[in-house]
Amino acid sequence: QKEVEQDPGPLSVPEGAIVSLNCTYSNSAFQYFMWYRQYSRKGPELLMYTYSSGNKEDGRFTAQVDKSSKYISLFIRDSQPSDSATYLCAMRSSSASKIIFGSGTRLSIRP
Amino acid sequence: DTGVSQDPRHKITKRGQNVTFRCDPISEHNRLYWYRQTLGQGPEFLTYFQNEAQLEKSRLLSDRFSAERPKGSFSTLEIQRTEQGDSAMYLCASSYAGASSYEQYFGPGTRLTVT
């Protein structure tokens, strides 16, 4: 079993819809939670990070962490075609430097 | 700030050949990481440096792989006797060790194809 599980999609939604992306994890030591966006043939770009449980909002993006359920989410409001990309959840423990990534969800926003 | 840069962007090599990739981190960053990403998967950690010291290596890093970071600036990743299974995107990231060290910034990657 992988430490981080993420539905690979693909997920296709119309422009303007609210998108919900999710990951589950098994390692209770994870304390830092991140979402990266990766366009085709590019490196991952850090979108959001959260420490421990709670919510964080940045513009159209909201990240949620529920440590009791080992479940993290990213919500995208008013989705745009330019949001079409692969979204990677990632996490690490306080004592580690390496990041553990999910396999990514491919998202397509239809105009 | 030009971000993390990697060279070459794409490398095609024949099985059995050696290849070397270079990564230039963001100038003030003292940590440098190498990851490998195969199609449909997230990046997998290979190794990382703090300054010139290599502090951690993944079990994925077989003895055919070696990484260096002389003088704590740029880093190289060498793969000897390449195999078809080495075909992947090799990503470099850098960060500044401190309270926000989770903020790893990635380069564009080097895509390796072994024929």
PDB file of C-alpha atoms in Angstrom:
ATOM      1  CA  GLN A   1       0.000   0.000   0.000  1.00  0.00           C
ATOM      2  CA  LYS A   2       1.300   3.432  -0.943  1.00  0.00           C
ATOM      3  CA  GLU A   3       1.784   6.009   1.800  1.00  0.00           C
ATOM      4  CA  VAL A   4      -0.249   8.536  -0.205  1.00  0.00           C
ATOM      5  CA  GLU A   5      -3.231   7.596  -2.366  1.00  0.00           C
ATOM      6  CA  GLN A   6      -4.682   9.905  -5.007  1.00  0.00           C
ATOM      7  CA  ASP A   7      -7.314   9.219  -7.658  1.00  0.00           C
ATOM      8  CA  PRO A   8      -5.558   9.629 -11.033  1.00  0.00           C
ATOM      9  CA  GLY A   9      -8.688  10.806 -12.841  1.00  0.00           C
ATOM     10  CA  PRO A  10      -8.959  12.145 -15.445  1.00  0.00           C
ATOM     11  CA  LEU A  11     -11.456  14.655 -14.110  1.00  0.00           C
ATOM     12  CA  SER A  12     -13.297  16.877 -16.600  1.00  0.00           C
ATOM     13  CA  VAL A  13     -15.538  19.729 -15.487  1.00  0.00           C
ATOM     14  CA  PRO A  14     -17.090  22.781 -17.213  1.00  0.00           C
ATOM     15  CA  GLU A  15     -15.583  26.211 -16.777  1.00  0.00           C
ATOM     16  CA  GLY A  16     -16.827  27.936 -13.637  1.00  0.00           C
ATOM     17  CA  ALA A  17     -17.440  24.718 -11.711  1.00  0.00           C
ATOM     18  CA  ILE A  18     -16.078  24.003  -8.256  1.00  0.00           C
ATOM     19  CA  VAL A  19     -13.404  21.308  -8.342  1.00  0.00           C
ATOM     20  CA  SER A  20     -12.635  19.014  -5.440  1.00  0.00           C
ATOM     21  CA  LEU A  21      -9.382  17.043  -5.396  1.00  0.00           C
ATOM     22  CA  ASN A  22      -8.532  14.634  -2.599  1.00  0.00           C
ATOM     23  CA  CYS A  23      -5.828  12.440  -1.136  1.00  0.00           C
ATOM     24  CA  THR A  24      -5.631   9.958   1.691  1.00  0.00           C
ATOM     25  CA  TYR A  25      -2.509   8.926   3.541  1.00  0.00           C
ATOM     26  CA  SER A  26      -1.425   6.313   6.018  1.00  0.00           C
ATOM     27  CA  ASN A  27       1.544   7.840   7.877  1.00  0.00           C
ATOM     28  CA  SER A  28       0.330   9.667  10.980  1.00  0.00           C
ATOM     29  CA  ALA A  29       3.730  11.404  11.249  1.00  0.00           C
ATOM     30  CA  PHE A  30       2.969  13.652   8.279  1.00  0.00           C
ATOM     31  CA  GLN A  31       2.673  17.262   9.445  1.00  0.00           C
ATOM     32  CA  TYR A  32       3.202  19.380   6.319  1.00  0.00           C
ATOM     33  CA  PHE A  33       0.739  19.067   3.459  1.00  0.00           C
ATOM     34  CA  MET A  34       1.145  20.579   0.023  1.00  0.00           C
ATOM     35  CA  TRP A  35      -0.530  20.784  -3.349  1.00  0.00           C
ATOM     36  CA  TYR A  36       1.528  21.149  -6.494  1.00  0.00           C
ATOM     37  CA  ARG A  37       0.290  21.889  -9.995  1.00  0.00           C
ATOM     38  CA  GLN A  38       2.136  20.387 -12.941  1.00  0.00           C
ATOM     39  CA  TYR A  39       1.564  21.377 -16.539  1.00  0.00           C
ATOM     40  CA  SER A  40       2.579  18.978 -19.280  1.00  0.00           C
ATOM     41  CA  ARG A  41       6.354  18.684 -19.662  1.00  0.00           C
ATOM     42  CA  LYS A  42       6.976  21.132 -16.804  1.00  0.00           C
ATOM     43  CA  GLY A  43       8.188  20.775 -13.231  1.00  0.00           C
ATOM     44  CA  PRO A  44       5.713  20.845 -10.318  1.00  0.00           C
ATOM     45  CA  GLU A  45       4.721  24.302  -9.056  1.00  0.00           C
ATOM     46  CA  LEU A  46       3.845  24.776  -5.384  1.00  0.00           C
ATOM     47  CA  LEU A  47       0.242  25.977  -5.024  1.00  0.00           C
ATOM     48  CA  MET A  48      -0.700  25.581  -1.385  1.00  0.00           C
ATOM     49  CA  TYR A  49       0.753  24.317   1.858  1.00  0.00           C
ATOM     50  CA  THR A  50      -0.789  23.643   5.238  1.00  0.00           C
ATOM     51  CA  TYR A  51       0.753  22.726   8.553  1.00  0.00           C
ATOM     52  CA  SER A  52      -1.182  20.142  10.583  1.00  0.00           C
ATOM     53  CA  SER A  53      -4.996  20.241  10.458  1.00  0.00           C
ATOM     54  CA  GLY A  54      -7.130  23.110   9.271  1.00  0.00           C
ATOM     55  CA  ASN A  55      -8.046  25.176   6.253  1.00  0.00           C
ATOM     56  CA  LYS A  56      -6.083  27.636   4.183  1.00  0.00           C
ATOM     57  CA  GLU A  57      -7.451  29.868   1.450  1.00  0.00           C
ATOM     58  CA  ASP A  58      -5.573  31.652  -1.320  1.00  0.00           C
ATOM     59  CA  GLY A  59      -7.689  33.310  -3.946  1.00  0.00           C
ATOM     60  CA  ARG A  60      -9.739  30.672  -5.730  1.00  0.00           C
ATOM     61  CA  PHE A  61      -7.919  27.836  -3.962  1.00  0.00           C
ATOM     62  CA  THR A  62      -8.741  26.317  -0.558  1.00  0.00           C
ATOM     63  CA  ALA A  63      -6.726  23.538   1.056  1.00  0.00           C
ATOM     64  CA  GLN A  64      -8.177  21.428   3.868  1.00  0.00           C
ATOM     65  CA  VAL A  65      -6.449  18.913   6.109  1.00  0.00           C
ATOM     66  CA  ASP A  66      -8.252  16.459   8.393  1.00  0.00           C
ATOM     67  CA  LYS A  67      -5.555  14.592  10.277  1.00  0.00           C
ATOM     68  CA  SER A  68      -8.062  12.507  12.231  1.00  0.00           C
ATOM     69  CA  SER A  69      -9.256  10.987   8.954  1.00  0.00           C
ATOM     70  CA  LYS A  70      -5.866  11.216   7.201  1.00  0.00           C
ATOM     71  CA  TYR A  71      -7.576  13.069   4.378  1.00  0.00           C
ATOM     72  CA  ILE A  72      -6.612  16.237   2.529  1.00  0.00           C
ATOM     73  CA  SER A  73      -8.504  18.226  -0.085  1.00  0.00           C
ATOM     74  CA  LEU A  74      -7.979  21.045  -2.554  1.00  0.00           C
ATOM     75  CA  PHE A  75     -10.950  23.055  -3.768  1.00  0.00           C
ATOM     76  CA  ILE A  76     -10.809  25.269  -6.829  1.00  0.00           C
ATOM     77  CA  ARG A  77     -13.609  27.805  -7.215  1.00  0.00           C
ATOM     78  CA  ASP A  78     -14.630  29.419 -10.497  1.00  0.00           C
ATOM     79  CA  SER A  79     -12.420  27.001 -12.413  1.00  0.00           C
ATOM     80  CA  GLN A  80     -10.738  28.279 -15.562  1.00  0.00           C
ATOM     81  CA  PRO A  81      -9.371  26.455 -18.637  1.00  0.00           C
ATOM     82  CA  SER A  82      -5.908  27.580 -17.490  1.00  0.00           C
ATOM     83  CA  ASP A  83      -6.389  25.402 -14.382  1.00  0.00           C
ATOM     84  CA  SER A  84      -6.178  22.326 -16.622  1.00  0.00           C
ATOM     85  CA  ALA A  85      -3.147  20.439 -15.331  1.00  0.00           C
ATOM     86  CA  THR A  86      -2.140  17.540 -13.124  1.00  0.00           C
ATOM     87  CA  TYR A  87      -2.524  18.242  -9.413  1.00  0.00           C
ATOM     88  CA  LEU A  88      -0.196  16.464  -7.021  1.00  0.00           C
ATOM     89  CA  CYS A  89      -0.765  16.214  -3.306  1.00  0.00           C
ATOM     90  CA  ALA A  90       2.390  15.953  -1.240  1.00  0.00           C
ATOM     91  CA  MET A  91       3.328  15.661   2.391  1.00  0.00           C
ATOM     92  CA  ARG A  92       6.202  15.203   4.783  1.00  0.00           C
ATOM     93  CA  SER A  93       6.874  14.691   8.449  1.00  0.00           C
ATOM     94  CA  SER A  94       8.558  17.249  10.704  1.00  0.00           C
ATOM     95  CA  SER A  95      11.738  15.198  10.922  1.00  0.00           C
ATOM     96  CA  ALA A  96      12.137  14.490   7.210  1.00  0.00           C
ATOM     97  CA  SER A  97      13.173  16.676   4.324  1.00  0.00           C
ATOM     98  CA  LYS A  98      11.904  14.498   1.514  1.00  0.00           C
ATOM     99  CA  ILE A  99       8.396  15.003   0.227  1.00  0.00           C
ATOM    100  CA  ILE A 100       6.103  12.060  -0.483  1.00  0.00           C
ATOM    101  CA  PHE A 101       3.861  12.690  -3.471  1.00  0.00           C
ATOM    102  CA  GLY A 102       0.568  11.240  -4.593  1.00  0.00           C
ATOM    103  CA  SER A 103       0.345   9.968  -8.143  1.00  0.00           C
ATOM    104  CA  GLY A 104      -1.498  13.089  -9.336  1.00  0.00           C
ATOM    105  CA  THR A 105      -4.977  13.822 -10.653  1.00  0.00           C
ATOM    106  CA  ARG A 106      -5.283  15.025 -14.222  1.00  0.00           C
ATOM    107  CA  LEU A 107      -7.839  17.860 -14.390  1.00  0.00           C
ATOM    108  CA  SER A 108      -9.410  19.292 -17.525  1.00  0.00           C
ATOM    109  CA  ILE A 109     -11.616  22.397 -17.493  1.00  0.00           C
ATOM    110  CA  ARG A 110     -13.904  22.573 -20.509  1.00  0.00           C
ATOM    111  CA  PRO A 111     -14.557  26.100 -21.904  1.00  0.00           C
TER     112      PRO A 111
ATOM    113  CA  ASP B   1      15.763  35.262  -9.606  1.00  0.00           C
ATOM    114  CA  THR B   2      15.817  32.804 -12.468  1.00  0.00           C
ATOM    115  CA  GLY B   3      14.503  29.833 -10.527  1.00  0.00           C
ATOM    116  CA  VAL B   4      15.856  26.304 -10.626  1.00  0.00           C
ATOM    117  CA  SER B   5      17.402  25.387 -13.961  1.00  0.00           C
ATOM    118  CA  GLN B   6      18.266  21.965 -15.351  1.00  0.00           C
ATOM    119  CA  ASP B   7      20.338  20.888 -18.286  1.00  0.00           C
ATOM    120  CA  PRO B   8      19.775  19.205 -20.652  1.00  0.00           C
ATOM    121  CA  ARG B   9      16.002  19.309 -20.911  1.00  0.00           C
ATOM    122  CA  HIS B  10      15.883  16.116 -22.911  1.00  0.00           C
ATOM    123  CA  LYS B  11      18.432  13.326 -23.301  1.00  0.00           C
ATOM    124  CA  ILE B  12      18.179  10.268 -25.538  1.00  0.00           C
ATOM    125  CA  THR B  13      20.791   7.602 -24.964  1.00  0.00           C
ATOM    126  CA  LYS B  14      21.411   3.989 -25.802  1.00  0.00           C
ATOM    127  CA  ARG B  15      21.293   1.310 -23.165  1.00  0.00           C
ATOM    128  CA  GLY B  16      24.624   0.894 -21.464  1.00  0.00           C
ATOM    129  CA  GLN B  17      25.790   4.465 -21.955  1.00  0.00           C
ATOM    130  CA  ASN B  18      26.513   6.883 -19.111  1.00  0.00           C
ATOM    131  CA  VAL B  19      24.609  10.148 -18.766  1.00  0.00           C
ATOM    132  CA  THR B  20      25.055  13.184 -16.552  1.00  0.00           C
ATOM    133  CA  PHE B  21      22.500  15.849 -15.685  1.00  0.00           C
ATOM    134  CA  ARG B  22      23.084  19.231 -14.123  1.00  0.00           C
ATOM    135  CA  CYS B  23      20.941  21.278 -11.752  1.00  0.00           C
ATOM    136  CA  ASP B  24      21.464  24.901 -10.752  1.00  0.00           C
ATOM    137  CA  PRO B  25      19.382  25.783  -7.694  1.00  0.00           C
ATOM    138  CA  ILE B  26      18.000  29.153  -6.677  1.00  0.00           C
ATOM    139  CA  SER B  27      21.086  31.043  -5.595  1.00  0.00           C
ATOM    140  CA  GLU B  28      20.344  31.524  -1.888  1.00  0.00           C
ATOM    141  CA  HIS B  29      19.032  27.986  -1.362  1.00  0.00           C
ATOM    142  CA  ASN B  30      21.258  25.641   0.605  1.00  0.00           C
ATOM    143  CA  ARG B  31      19.258  22.456   0.090  1.00  0.00           C
ATOM    144  CA  LEU B  32      19.051  20.610  -3.202  1.00  0.00           C
ATOM    145  CA  TYR B  33      16.928  17.570  -3.988  1.00  0.00           C
ATOM    146  CA  TRP B  34      16.713  15.054  -6.816  1.00  0.00           C
ATOM    147  CA  TYR B  35      13.463  13.285  -7.664  1.00  0.00           C
ATOM    148  CA  ARG B  36      12.466  10.890 -10.430  1.00  0.00           C
ATOM    149  CA  GLN B  37       9.044  10.902 -12.070  1.00  0.00           C
ATOM    150  CA  THR B  38       7.664   8.249 -14.386  1.00  0.00           C
ATOM    151  CA  LEU B  39       4.572   8.627 -16.535  1.00  0.00           C
ATOM    152  CA  GLY B  40       1.369   8.799 -14.522  1.00  0.00           C
ATOM    153  CA  GLN B  41       3.183   8.876 -11.193  1.00  0.00           C
ATOM    154  CA  GLY B  42       4.204  11.549  -8.744  1.00  0.00           C
ATOM    155  CA  PRO B  43       7.861  12.407  -8.206  1.00  0.00           C
ATOM    156  CA  GLU B  44       9.848   9.954  -6.072  1.00  0.00           C
ATOM    157  CA  PHE B  45      12.649  11.149  -3.822  1.00  0.00           C
ATOM    158  CA  LEU B  46      16.179  10.090  -4.780  1.00  0.00           C
ATOM    159  CA  THR B  47      18.590  12.117  -2.672  1.00  0.00           C
ATOM    160  CA  TYR B  48      19.237  15.510  -1.126  1.00  0.00           C
ATOM    161  CA  PHE B  49      22.126  17.766  -0.165  1.00  0.00           C
ATOM    162  CA  GLN B  50      22.518  20.445   2.411  1.00  0.00           C
ATOM    163  CA  ASN B  51      25.329  22.609   1.125  1.00  0.00           C
ATOM    164  CA  GLU B  52      27.880  20.079  -0.191  1.00  0.00           C
ATOM    165  CA  ALA B  53      26.906  17.229   2.132  1.00  0.00           C
ATOM    166  CA  GLN B  54      24.712  14.448   0.816  1.00  0.00           C
ATOM    167  CA  LEU B  55      22.435  13.776   3.776  1.00  0.00           C
ATOM    168  CA  GLU B  56      19.987  11.173   2.536  1.00  0.00           C
ATOM    169  CA  LYS B  57      19.737   8.663  -0.277  1.00  0.00           C
ATOM    170  CA  SER B  58      16.701   6.629  -1.259  1.00  0.00           C
ATOM    171  CA  ARG B  59      16.904   2.895  -1.811  1.00  0.00           C
ATOM    172  CA  LEU B  60      15.840   3.786  -5.367  1.00  0.00           C
ATOM    173  CA  LEU B  61      19.326   5.200  -5.870  1.00  0.00           C
ATOM    174  CA  SER B  62      21.176   2.091  -7.001  1.00  0.00           C
ATOM    175  CA  ASP B  63      24.964   1.942  -7.202  1.00  0.00           C
ATOM    176  CA  ARG B  64      24.720   2.987 -10.855  1.00  0.00           C
ATOM    177  CA  PHE B  65      23.525   6.395  -9.715  1.00  0.00           C
ATOM    178  CA  SER B  66      25.780   9.007  -8.158  1.00  0.00           C
ATOM    179  CA  ALA B  67      25.102  12.584  -7.233  1.00  0.00           C
ATOM    180  CA  GLU B  68      27.467  15.347  -6.283  1.00  0.00           C
ATOM    181  CA  ARG B  69      27.221  18.936  -5.201  1.00  0.00           C
ATOM    182  CA  PRO B  70      30.736  20.336  -5.133  1.00  0.00           C
ATOM    183  CA  LYS B  71      31.081  23.651  -3.304  1.00  0.00           C
ATOM    184  CA  GLY B  72      27.430  23.557  -2.363  1.00  0.00           C
ATOM    185  CA  SER B  73      26.235  25.222  -5.555  1.00  0.00           C
ATOM    186  CA  PHE B  74      25.165  23.276  -8.650  1.00  0.00           C
ATOM    187  CA  SER B  75      24.645  19.521  -8.543  1.00  0.00           C
ATOM    188  CA  THR B  76      25.163  16.698 -11.002  1.00  0.00           C
ATOM    189  CA  LEU B  77      23.390  13.369 -11.219  1.00  0.00           C
ATOM    190  CA  GLU B  78      25.174  10.637 -13.144  1.00  0.00           C
ATOM    191  CA  ILE B  79      23.681   7.344 -14.252  1.00  0.00           C
ATOM    192  CA  GLN B  80      26.139   4.702 -15.348  1.00  0.00           C
ATOM    193  CA  ARG B  81      25.299   1.800 -17.662  1.00  0.00           C
ATOM    194  CA  THR B  82      21.810   3.085 -18.324  1.00  0.00           C
ATOM    195  CA  GLU B  83      18.907   0.656 -18.539  1.00  0.00           C
ATOM    196  CA  GLN B  84      15.534   1.079 -20.206  1.00  0.00           C
ATOM    197  CA  GLY B  85      13.957   1.248 -16.757  1.00  0.00           C
ATOM    198  CA  ASP B  86      15.888   4.454 -16.117  1.00  0.00           C
ATOM    199  CA  SER B  87      13.707   6.275 -18.647  1.00  0.00           C
ATOM    200  CA  ALA B  88      11.939   8.967 -16.640  1.00  0.00           C
ATOM    201  CA  MET B  89      11.817  12.667 -15.866  1.00  0.00           C
ATOM    202  CA  TYR B  90      14.569  13.650 -13.436  1.00  0.00           C
ATOM    203  CA  LEU B  91      13.548  16.643 -11.363  1.00  0.00           C
ATOM    204  CA  CYS B  92      15.688  18.878  -9.232  1.00  0.00           C
ATOM    205  CA  ALA B  93      14.323  21.069  -6.454  1.00  0.00           C
ATOM    206  CA  SER B  94      15.869  23.495  -4.003  1.00  0.00           C
ATOM    207  CA  SER B  95      14.880  25.077  -0.730  1.00  0.00           C
ATOM    208  CA  TYR B  96      16.250  27.141   2.107  1.00  0.00           C
ATOM    209  CA  ALA B  97      16.626  25.124   5.293  1.00  0.00           C
ATOM    210  CA  GLY B  98      14.577  26.789   7.985  1.00  0.00           C
ATOM    211  CA  ALA B  99      11.031  27.181   9.150  1.00  0.00           C
ATOM    212  CA  SER B 100       9.706  27.073   5.601  1.00  0.00           C
ATOM    213  CA  SER B 101      11.877  24.276   4.303  1.00  0.00           C
ATOM    214  CA  TYR B 102       8.835  22.497   2.945  1.00  0.00           C
ATOM    215  CA  GLU B 103       8.804  25.060   0.167  1.00  0.00           C
ATOM    216  CA  GLN B 104      10.736  23.110  -2.407  1.00  0.00           C
ATOM    217  CA  TYR B 105      10.901  24.803  -5.776  1.00  0.00           C
ATOM    218  CA  PHE B 106      11.238  22.532  -8.762  1.00  0.00           C
ATOM    219  CA  GLY B 107      13.091  22.933 -12.011  1.00  0.00           C
ATOM    220  CA  PRO B 108      11.663  21.989 -15.420  1.00  0.00           C
ATOM    221  CA  GLY B 109      13.226  18.528 -15.318  1.00  0.00           C
ATOM    222  CA  THR B 110      15.424  16.460 -17.624  1.00  0.00           C
ATOM    223  CA  ARG B 111      13.531  13.859 -19.601  1.00  0.00           C
ATOM    224  CA  LEU B 112      15.682  10.765 -20.150  1.00  0.00           C
ATOM    225  CA  THR B 113      14.851   8.232 -22.839  1.00  0.00           C
ATOM    226  CA  VAL B 114      16.930   5.046 -22.924  1.00  0.00           C
ATOM    227  CA  THR B 115      16.614   3.114 -26.175  1.00  0.00           C
TER     228      THR B 115
END
